[in-house]
Short mmCIF file of C-alpha atoms in Angstrom, two decimals:
data_model
loop_
_atom_site.label_atom_id
_atom_site.label_comp_id
_atom_site.label_asym_id
_atom_site.label_seq_id
_atom_site.Cartn_x
_atom_site.Cartn_y
_atom_site.Cartn_z
CA PHE A 60 -18.51 82.70 259.21
CA SER A 61 -21.71 83.96 257.66
CA SER A 62 -23.53 82.98 254.53
CA ARG A 63 -26.71 83.73 252.64
CA ARG A 64 -26.27 80.39 250.87
CA ARG A 65 -28.71 77.58 251.59
CA HIS A 66 -26.67 74.99 253.48
CA THR A 67 -26.77 71.24 252.94
CA ARG A 68 -25.52 68.53 255.27
CA TYR A 69 -21.90 67.60 254.67
CA ALA A 70 -21.50 64.61 257.02
CA ASP A 71 -20.71 62.17 254.22
CA ARG A 72 -18.46 64.46 252.21
CA SER A 73 -14.76 63.69 252.26
CA ARG A 74 -13.57 65.03 248.90
CA GLY A 75 -10.81 67.62 249.02
CA LEU A 76 -9.96 70.33 246.52
CA GLY A 77 -7.14 68.15 245.20
CA ASP A 78 -9.58 65.36 244.34
CA VAL A 79 -11.83 67.81 242.49
CA TYR A 80 -8.86 69.00 240.48
CA LYS A 81 -7.88 65.41 239.57
CA ARG A 82 -11.38 64.70 238.27
CA GLN A 83 -11.34 67.90 236.22
CA LYS A 84 -7.93 66.98 234.76
CA LEU A 85 -9.27 63.58 233.66
CA TYR A 86 -12.34 65.17 232.09
CA TRP A 87 -10.42 67.91 230.26
CA GLY A 88 -7.76 65.43 229.23
CA LEU A 89 -10.29 63.63 227.06
CA PHE A 90 -12.56 66.55 226.18
CA PRO A 91 -10.37 68.25 223.51
CA PHE A 92 -10.65 65.21 221.26
CA PHE A 93 -14.43 64.88 221.12
CA LYS A 94 -15.97 68.22 222.12
CA TYR A 95 -16.03 69.64 218.58
CA SER A 96 -17.99 66.67 217.24
CA ILE A 97 -20.44 66.86 220.15
CA PHE A 98 -21.26 70.50 219.44
CA HIS A 99 -21.53 69.88 215.73
CA LEU A 100 -24.01 67.05 216.25
CA SER A 101 -26.06 68.94 218.82
CA LEU A 102 -26.20 72.32 217.06
CA GLY A 103 -26.57 71.38 213.42
CA LYS A 104 -30.31 70.70 213.41
CA ARG A 105 -31.12 73.81 215.45
CA LEU A 106 -29.08 76.04 213.20
CA GLU A 107 -30.91 74.69 210.16
CA GLU A 108 -34.20 75.55 211.86
CA TRP A 109 -33.11 79.07 212.75
CA HIS A 110 -31.26 79.78 209.48
CA PRO A 111 -29.40 82.74 211.02
CA ASP A 112 -27.72 85.58 209.13
CA ALA A 113 -24.77 85.30 211.50
CA ILE A 114 -23.58 82.65 213.94
CA HIS A 115 -21.74 83.83 217.05
CA ALA A 116 -19.44 80.99 218.13
CA HIS A 117 -18.50 81.32 221.80
CA ASP A 118 -15.09 79.72 222.37
CA LEU A 119 -13.41 77.22 220.08
CA ALA A 120 -15.71 74.37 221.14
CA THR A 121 -18.54 75.73 218.99
CA LEU A 122 -16.51 77.15 216.10
CA PRO A 123 -16.24 74.03 213.86
CA ALA A 124 -20.00 73.51 214.16
CA ALA A 125 -20.58 77.16 213.29
CA ILE A 126 -18.29 77.05 210.24
CA LYS A 127 -19.65 73.76 208.89
CA ASN A 128 -23.27 74.85 209.19
CA ALA A 129 -22.62 78.39 207.98
CA THR A 130 -21.37 76.96 204.69
CA LYS A 131 -24.70 75.21 204.15
CA LEU A 132 -26.80 78.12 205.39
CA ASN A 133 -24.81 80.93 203.77
CA SER A 134 -24.37 82.53 207.21
CA LYS A 135 -21.55 84.70 208.53
CA VAL A 136 -19.49 83.49 211.50
CA ILE A 137 -18.01 85.37 214.43
CA TYR A 138 -15.42 83.49 216.47
CA ASP A 139 -15.56 84.87 220.03
CA ALA A 140 -12.34 83.74 221.72
CA HIS A 141 -12.89 84.14 225.46
CA GLU A 142 -9.66 82.28 226.25
CA MET A 143 -6.32 81.35 224.73
CA GLU A 144 -7.54 77.88 223.79
CA GLN A 145 -4.07 76.40 223.35
CA TYR A 146 -2.95 77.62 226.77
CA ARG A 147 -5.99 77.48 229.02
CA ASN A 148 -6.59 75.74 232.33
CA PRO A 149 -6.28 72.82 232.94
CA PRO A 150 -3.05 72.89 230.90
CA LEU A 151 -2.95 70.67 227.82
CA ASN A 152 -0.21 68.19 227.08
CA THR A 153 1.83 68.55 223.89
CA PHE A 154 -0.41 66.31 221.78
CA GLN A 155 -3.62 67.97 223.02
CA ARG A 156 -2.19 71.43 222.32
CA LYS A 157 -1.23 70.49 218.77
CA TRP A 158 -4.75 69.21 218.17
CA VAL A 159 -6.37 72.37 219.56
CA LYS A 160 -3.93 74.54 217.56
CA HIS A 161 -4.85 72.65 214.38
CA ILE A 162 -8.58 73.13 215.00
CA GLU A 163 -8.21 76.84 215.84
CA ARG A 164 -6.09 77.60 212.79
CA LYS A 165 -8.26 75.56 210.44
CA TYR A 166 -11.59 77.05 211.47
CA GLY A 167 -10.46 80.41 212.88
CA LYS A 168 -9.11 81.43 209.48
CA LEU A 169 -12.52 80.67 207.97
CA ALA A 170 -14.43 82.89 210.43
CA ASP A 171 -15.65 86.17 208.98
CA GLN A 172 -14.65 88.00 212.16
CA VAL A 173 -12.67 87.08 215.26
CA ILE A 174 -13.14 88.95 218.52
CA THR A 175 -11.45 88.55 221.89
CA VAL A 176 -11.17 90.08 225.34
CA SER A 177 -7.67 91.51 225.83
CA PRO A 178 -4.87 93.09 223.78
CA PRO A 179 -2.28 90.30 224.29
CA ILE A 180 -4.77 87.59 223.28
CA ALA A 181 -5.67 89.68 220.22
CA GLU A 182 -1.98 89.90 219.28
CA PHE A 183 -1.56 86.15 219.70
CA LEU A 184 -4.58 85.34 217.54
CA GLN A 185 -3.54 87.84 214.90
CA ASP A 186 -0.25 85.98 214.51
CA GLU A 187 -1.95 82.57 214.60
CA LEU A 188 -4.76 83.34 212.15
CA SER A 189 -3.16 86.08 210.00
CA LYS A 190 -6.20 88.33 210.28
CA ASP A 191 -7.35 91.41 212.18
CA ILE A 192 -8.84 90.74 215.60
CA ALA A 193 -11.46 93.00 217.21
CA LEU A 194 -11.37 93.77 220.94
CA ILE A 195 -14.60 93.48 222.93
CA TYR A 196 -13.83 93.80 226.64
CA ASN A 197 -15.75 91.60 229.08
CA SER A 198 -17.25 94.61 230.79
CA PRO A 199 -20.38 94.73 232.99
CA GLU A 200 -23.69 96.37 232.17
CA LEU A 201 -24.57 99.13 234.64
CA GLU A 202 -27.72 100.61 233.18
CA LYS A 203 -30.52 98.49 234.62
CA GLY A 204 -30.90 99.66 238.18
CA GLU A 205 -29.36 99.62 241.62
CA SER A 206 -29.04 96.81 244.14
CA THR A 207 -31.51 96.83 247.02
CA SER A 208 -28.80 95.55 249.36
CA ASP A 209 -25.01 95.72 249.72
CA ILE A 210 -22.18 93.48 250.79
CA ARG A 211 -21.84 94.89 254.31
CA ALA A 212 -25.53 94.55 255.05
CA ASP A 213 -25.54 90.92 253.90
CA THR A 214 -22.37 89.93 255.76
CA GLY A 215 -22.99 91.96 258.91
CA VAL A 216 -19.50 93.49 258.79
CA ASP A 217 -19.59 96.93 260.41
CA GLU A 218 -18.16 100.04 258.75
CA ASN A 219 -15.15 100.15 261.08
CA SER A 220 -13.86 96.73 259.96
CA PRO A 221 -11.80 96.53 256.75
CA LEU A 222 -13.67 94.40 254.22
CA LEU A 223 -11.99 92.61 251.33
CA ILE A 224 -14.19 91.49 248.46
CA TYR A 225 -13.68 88.63 246.00
CA VAL A 226 -16.12 88.52 243.07
CA GLY A 227 -16.55 85.60 240.70
CA GLY A 228 -16.76 81.84 240.57
CA ILE A 229 -15.74 80.19 243.83
CA PHE A 230 -13.66 77.43 242.26
CA ILE A 231 -10.27 75.79 242.57
CA ASN A 232 -7.22 77.59 241.16
CA ARG A 233 -8.78 80.98 241.89
CA GLY A 234 -6.40 81.71 244.77
CA ILE A 235 -9.11 81.74 247.44
CA GLU A 236 -7.09 79.46 249.71
CA LYS A 237 -4.17 81.89 249.52
CA LEU A 238 -6.47 84.75 250.47
CA PHE A 239 -7.52 82.74 253.53
CA GLU A 240 -3.87 82.26 254.46
CA ALA A 241 -3.16 85.98 254.05
CA LEU A 242 -6.17 86.70 256.28
CA VAL A 243 -4.46 85.03 259.26
CA PRO A 244 -2.05 87.91 260.03
CA LEU A 245 -4.57 90.48 258.77
CA ASP A 246 -6.48 90.02 262.00
CA ASP A 247 -8.73 93.07 261.61
CA PHE A 248 -9.80 92.24 258.07
CA HIS A 249 -12.87 90.37 256.82
CA LEU A 250 -13.15 88.64 253.44
CA ALA A 251 -16.40 88.27 251.48
CA LEU A 252 -16.75 85.88 248.54
CA VAL A 253 -19.56 86.68 246.10
CA GLY A 254 -20.25 84.21 243.33
CA PRO A 255 -21.48 80.80 242.20
CA ALA A 256 -19.98 77.64 243.68
CA ARG A 257 -20.49 73.92 244.11
CA ASP A 258 -21.43 72.76 247.59
CA SER A 259 -18.40 70.44 247.70
CA VAL A 260 -16.02 73.35 247.09
CA ILE A 261 -17.81 75.51 249.64
CA TYR A 262 -17.49 72.72 252.18
CA ASP A 263 -13.76 72.32 251.57
CA LEU A 264 -13.20 76.07 251.81
CA ILE A 265 -15.13 76.28 255.07
CA GLU A 266 -13.06 73.44 256.51
CA TYR A 267 -9.84 75.17 255.46
CA ALA A 268 -10.98 78.48 256.98
CA LYS A 269 -11.68 76.62 260.23
CA GLU A 270 -8.26 75.01 260.14
CA LEU A 271 -6.61 78.42 259.73
CA GLY A 272 -8.77 80.00 262.44
CA VAL A 273 -10.28 82.66 260.16
CA ILE A 274 -13.76 81.22 259.80
CA ASP A 275 -15.33 84.09 261.76
CA ARG A 276 -13.96 86.55 259.22
CA VAL A 277 -14.94 84.71 256.04
CA HIS A 278 -18.34 85.43 254.48
CA ILE A 279 -19.75 83.51 251.50
CA VAL A 280 -22.57 85.24 249.65
CA ASN A 281 -24.81 84.11 246.82
CA PRO A 282 -24.16 85.71 243.43
CA VAL A 283 -26.23 88.75 242.53
CA ALA A 284 -27.53 89.71 239.09
CA ALA A 285 -24.69 90.73 236.80
CA HIS A 286 -25.89 94.29 236.31
CA LEU A 287 -26.15 94.79 240.10
CA VAL A 288 -22.67 93.59 241.10
CA VAL A 289 -20.94 96.97 240.87
CA ASP A 290 -23.50 98.71 243.06
CA TYR A 291 -23.63 95.76 245.47
CA ILE A 292 -19.89 95.68 246.24
CA LYS A 293 -19.31 99.43 246.62
CA THR A 294 -19.35 99.31 250.43
CA ALA A 295 -16.33 96.98 250.53
CA ASP A 296 -12.88 98.52 251.03
CA ILE A 297 -10.55 96.55 248.76
CA GLY A 298 -11.12 94.22 245.82
CA VAL A 299 -8.90 91.11 245.79
CA TYR A 300 -8.18 88.53 243.13
CA ALA A 301 -5.44 85.92 243.64
CA ILE A 302 -5.95 83.53 240.72
CA ARG A 303 -2.94 81.30 240.12
CA ASN A 304 -0.99 82.34 237.05
CA ILE A 305 -0.71 78.77 235.78
CA CYS A 306 -1.38 79.31 232.08
CA LYS A 307 -1.07 82.00 229.41
CA SER A 308 -4.83 82.26 229.15
CA TYR A 309 -4.95 83.45 232.76
CA ASP A 310 -1.87 85.66 232.34
CA TYR A 311 -3.43 87.45 229.36
CA SER A 312 -6.96 87.64 230.76
CA MET A 313 -8.93 90.77 231.65
CA PRO A 314 -11.75 89.25 233.73
CA ASN A 315 -15.13 90.83 234.26
CA LYS A 316 -14.38 91.20 237.99
CA LEU A 317 -11.50 93.54 237.17
CA PHE A 318 -13.95 96.00 235.62
CA GLU A 319 -16.60 95.44 238.28
CA MET A 320 -14.21 96.30 241.11
CA THR A 321 -12.86 99.29 239.18
CA PHE A 322 -16.29 100.72 238.38
CA ALA A 323 -17.25 100.21 242.04
CA GLY A 324 -14.40 102.57 242.93
CA LEU A 325 -12.44 100.00 244.93
CA PRO A 326 -8.67 99.88 245.28
CA ILE A 327 -7.58 96.52 243.87
CA ALA A 328 -4.92 93.97 244.92
CA VAL A 329 -4.55 91.24 242.32
CA SER A 330 -2.27 88.54 240.94
CA ASN A 331 0.62 89.69 238.79
CA LEU A 332 -1.03 88.97 235.43
CA SER A 333 0.31 90.69 232.30
CA ALA A 334 -2.91 92.21 230.94
CA VAL A 335 -4.20 93.17 234.39
CA ARG A 336 -0.88 94.77 235.27
CA ALA A 337 -1.06 96.91 232.13
CA PHE A 338 -4.63 97.93 232.96
CA LEU A 339 -3.68 99.00 236.50
CA ALA A 340 -0.72 100.95 235.17
CA GLU A 341 -3.25 102.97 233.19
CA THR A 342 -5.99 103.32 235.80
CA LYS A 343 -3.73 103.74 238.88
CA ASN A 344 -6.25 102.07 241.21
CA GLY A 345 -4.39 98.98 242.32
CA ILE A 346 -1.25 96.90 242.76
CA THR A 347 -0.21 93.37 241.91
CA PHE A 348 1.31 90.67 244.10
CA ASP A 349 2.97 87.29 243.73
CA GLU A 350 -0.06 85.08 244.25
CA THR A 351 2.12 82.13 245.23
CA LYS A 352 3.44 83.93 248.32
CA THR A 353 1.10 84.54 251.23
CA ASP A 354 3.44 87.16 252.68
CA ASP A 355 3.37 89.16 249.46
CA ILE A 356 -0.43 89.09 249.36
CA GLU A 357 -0.57 90.29 252.96
CA ILE A 358 1.96 93.09 252.40
CA SER A 359 0.14 94.26 249.27
CA ILE A 360 -3.21 94.41 251.05
CA ARG A 361 -1.66 96.34 253.96
CA GLU A 362 -0.03 98.78 251.54
CA LEU A 363 -3.29 99.30 249.68
CA TRP A 364 -5.19 99.80 252.93
CA LYS A 365 -2.63 102.30 254.24
CA ASN A 366 -2.72 104.28 250.97
CA ARG A 367 -6.35 103.63 250.05
CA ASN A 368 -7.09 107.33 249.56
CA ILE A 369 -4.39 107.46 246.89
CA PHE A 370 -5.66 104.39 245.05
CA LYS A 371 -9.37 105.15 245.37
CA LEU A 372 -10.65 106.63 242.13
CA SER A 373 -12.71 109.79 241.93
CA SER A 374 -16.17 109.68 240.35
CA LYS A 375 -14.81 111.67 237.41
CA ARG A 376 -11.98 109.19 236.83
CA ILE A 377 -14.34 106.22 237.07
CA SER A 378 -16.54 107.85 234.43
CA GLN A 379 -13.54 108.32 232.15
CA ILE A 380 -12.54 104.68 232.50
CA TYR A 381 -16.13 103.57 231.96
CA ASP A 382 -16.35 105.65 228.79
CA LYS A 383 -13.43 103.63 227.42
CA TYR A 384 -14.01 100.17 228.87
CA GLY A 385 -17.71 100.12 229.86
CA TRP A 386 -20.31 97.97 228.17
CA PRO A 387 -21.99 100.71 226.07
CA VAL A 388 -18.90 101.18 223.90
CA GLN A 389 -18.30 97.41 223.75
CA ALA A 390 -21.91 96.85 222.70
CA GLU A 391 -21.61 99.50 220.00
CA ARG A 392 -18.53 97.79 218.60
CA LEU A 393 -20.31 94.44 218.59
CA VAL A 394 -23.40 95.83 216.85
CA ASN A 395 -21.20 97.48 214.23
CA ILE A 396 -19.49 94.13 213.60
CA TYR A 397 -22.85 92.38 213.16
CA SER A 398 -24.11 95.12 210.86
CA ALA A 399 -21.01 95.06 208.66
CA LEU A 400 -21.15 91.27 208.31
CA VAL A 401 -24.85 91.10 207.48
CA GLU A 402 -24.67 94.00 205.02
CA ASN A 403 -21.87 92.28 203.16
#
């Protein structure tokens, strides 16, 4: 095990990942019923001070506040749906879902523009809100420089050892435990995790890696600046992502890490998610697995490693994909949306 993370003492910690999940379920169980009022109360005064031409509401939590204040301020509103709010994680019960659906339909229809991050979510929202939805992919910015280090240098994994890379939040329900389990028979492989995390989760993951006997091949690294991620992870061999497909919001997602690993030129082994599967069918740089089955994850990684030269994209192909999905074209779309709203 290696880490660039500043360690704390864990002697008094006894909370497992299951306990963390229970606390989150309790919190999110109550949150849908009061979060909209909280944002409205906290944002109203600021919005009056700023008097913006347009209000960009990130996720449904801020949309009612945006709509209510926009009416007073004569501002335009963009509803930026990062998730499928009715089907996100933790899953909502029937009553919670009906409440969220009511809020989204009521205020989403009043937004001047709705944008989202994947084609299937756009189709869903178009049916729900009876309006056109714009696609803005959650793609990384690559124009601000190169990383001064790389993942192999920071983990100490030599070039002859296969290195798997996971990028993103190191949280529960991201399939990291399953990746650890798949690492057991993959005895030549190392796994690096790059992203933000709570110390309690890191502790539990370390303990689980010890239990499985893979601790010497697990490396936890601090997150790097967003615009440096692609350059930083290029020296890895395979990008992996085993998030549990436990809700439609996950199934329809196209996460930032998908683009980061693709632009880094890495072959990718990921959970069998609908939108991701469609993307890989187009780009031809990865395969999907059943994230609930350790054997399937292992087999997929072995297949990708054996055929890595087939799945590894050429520089020309990466450029073509970037020209379609990269941040410059997404930024241009967003600026055009702002301009059209303000001009009208």
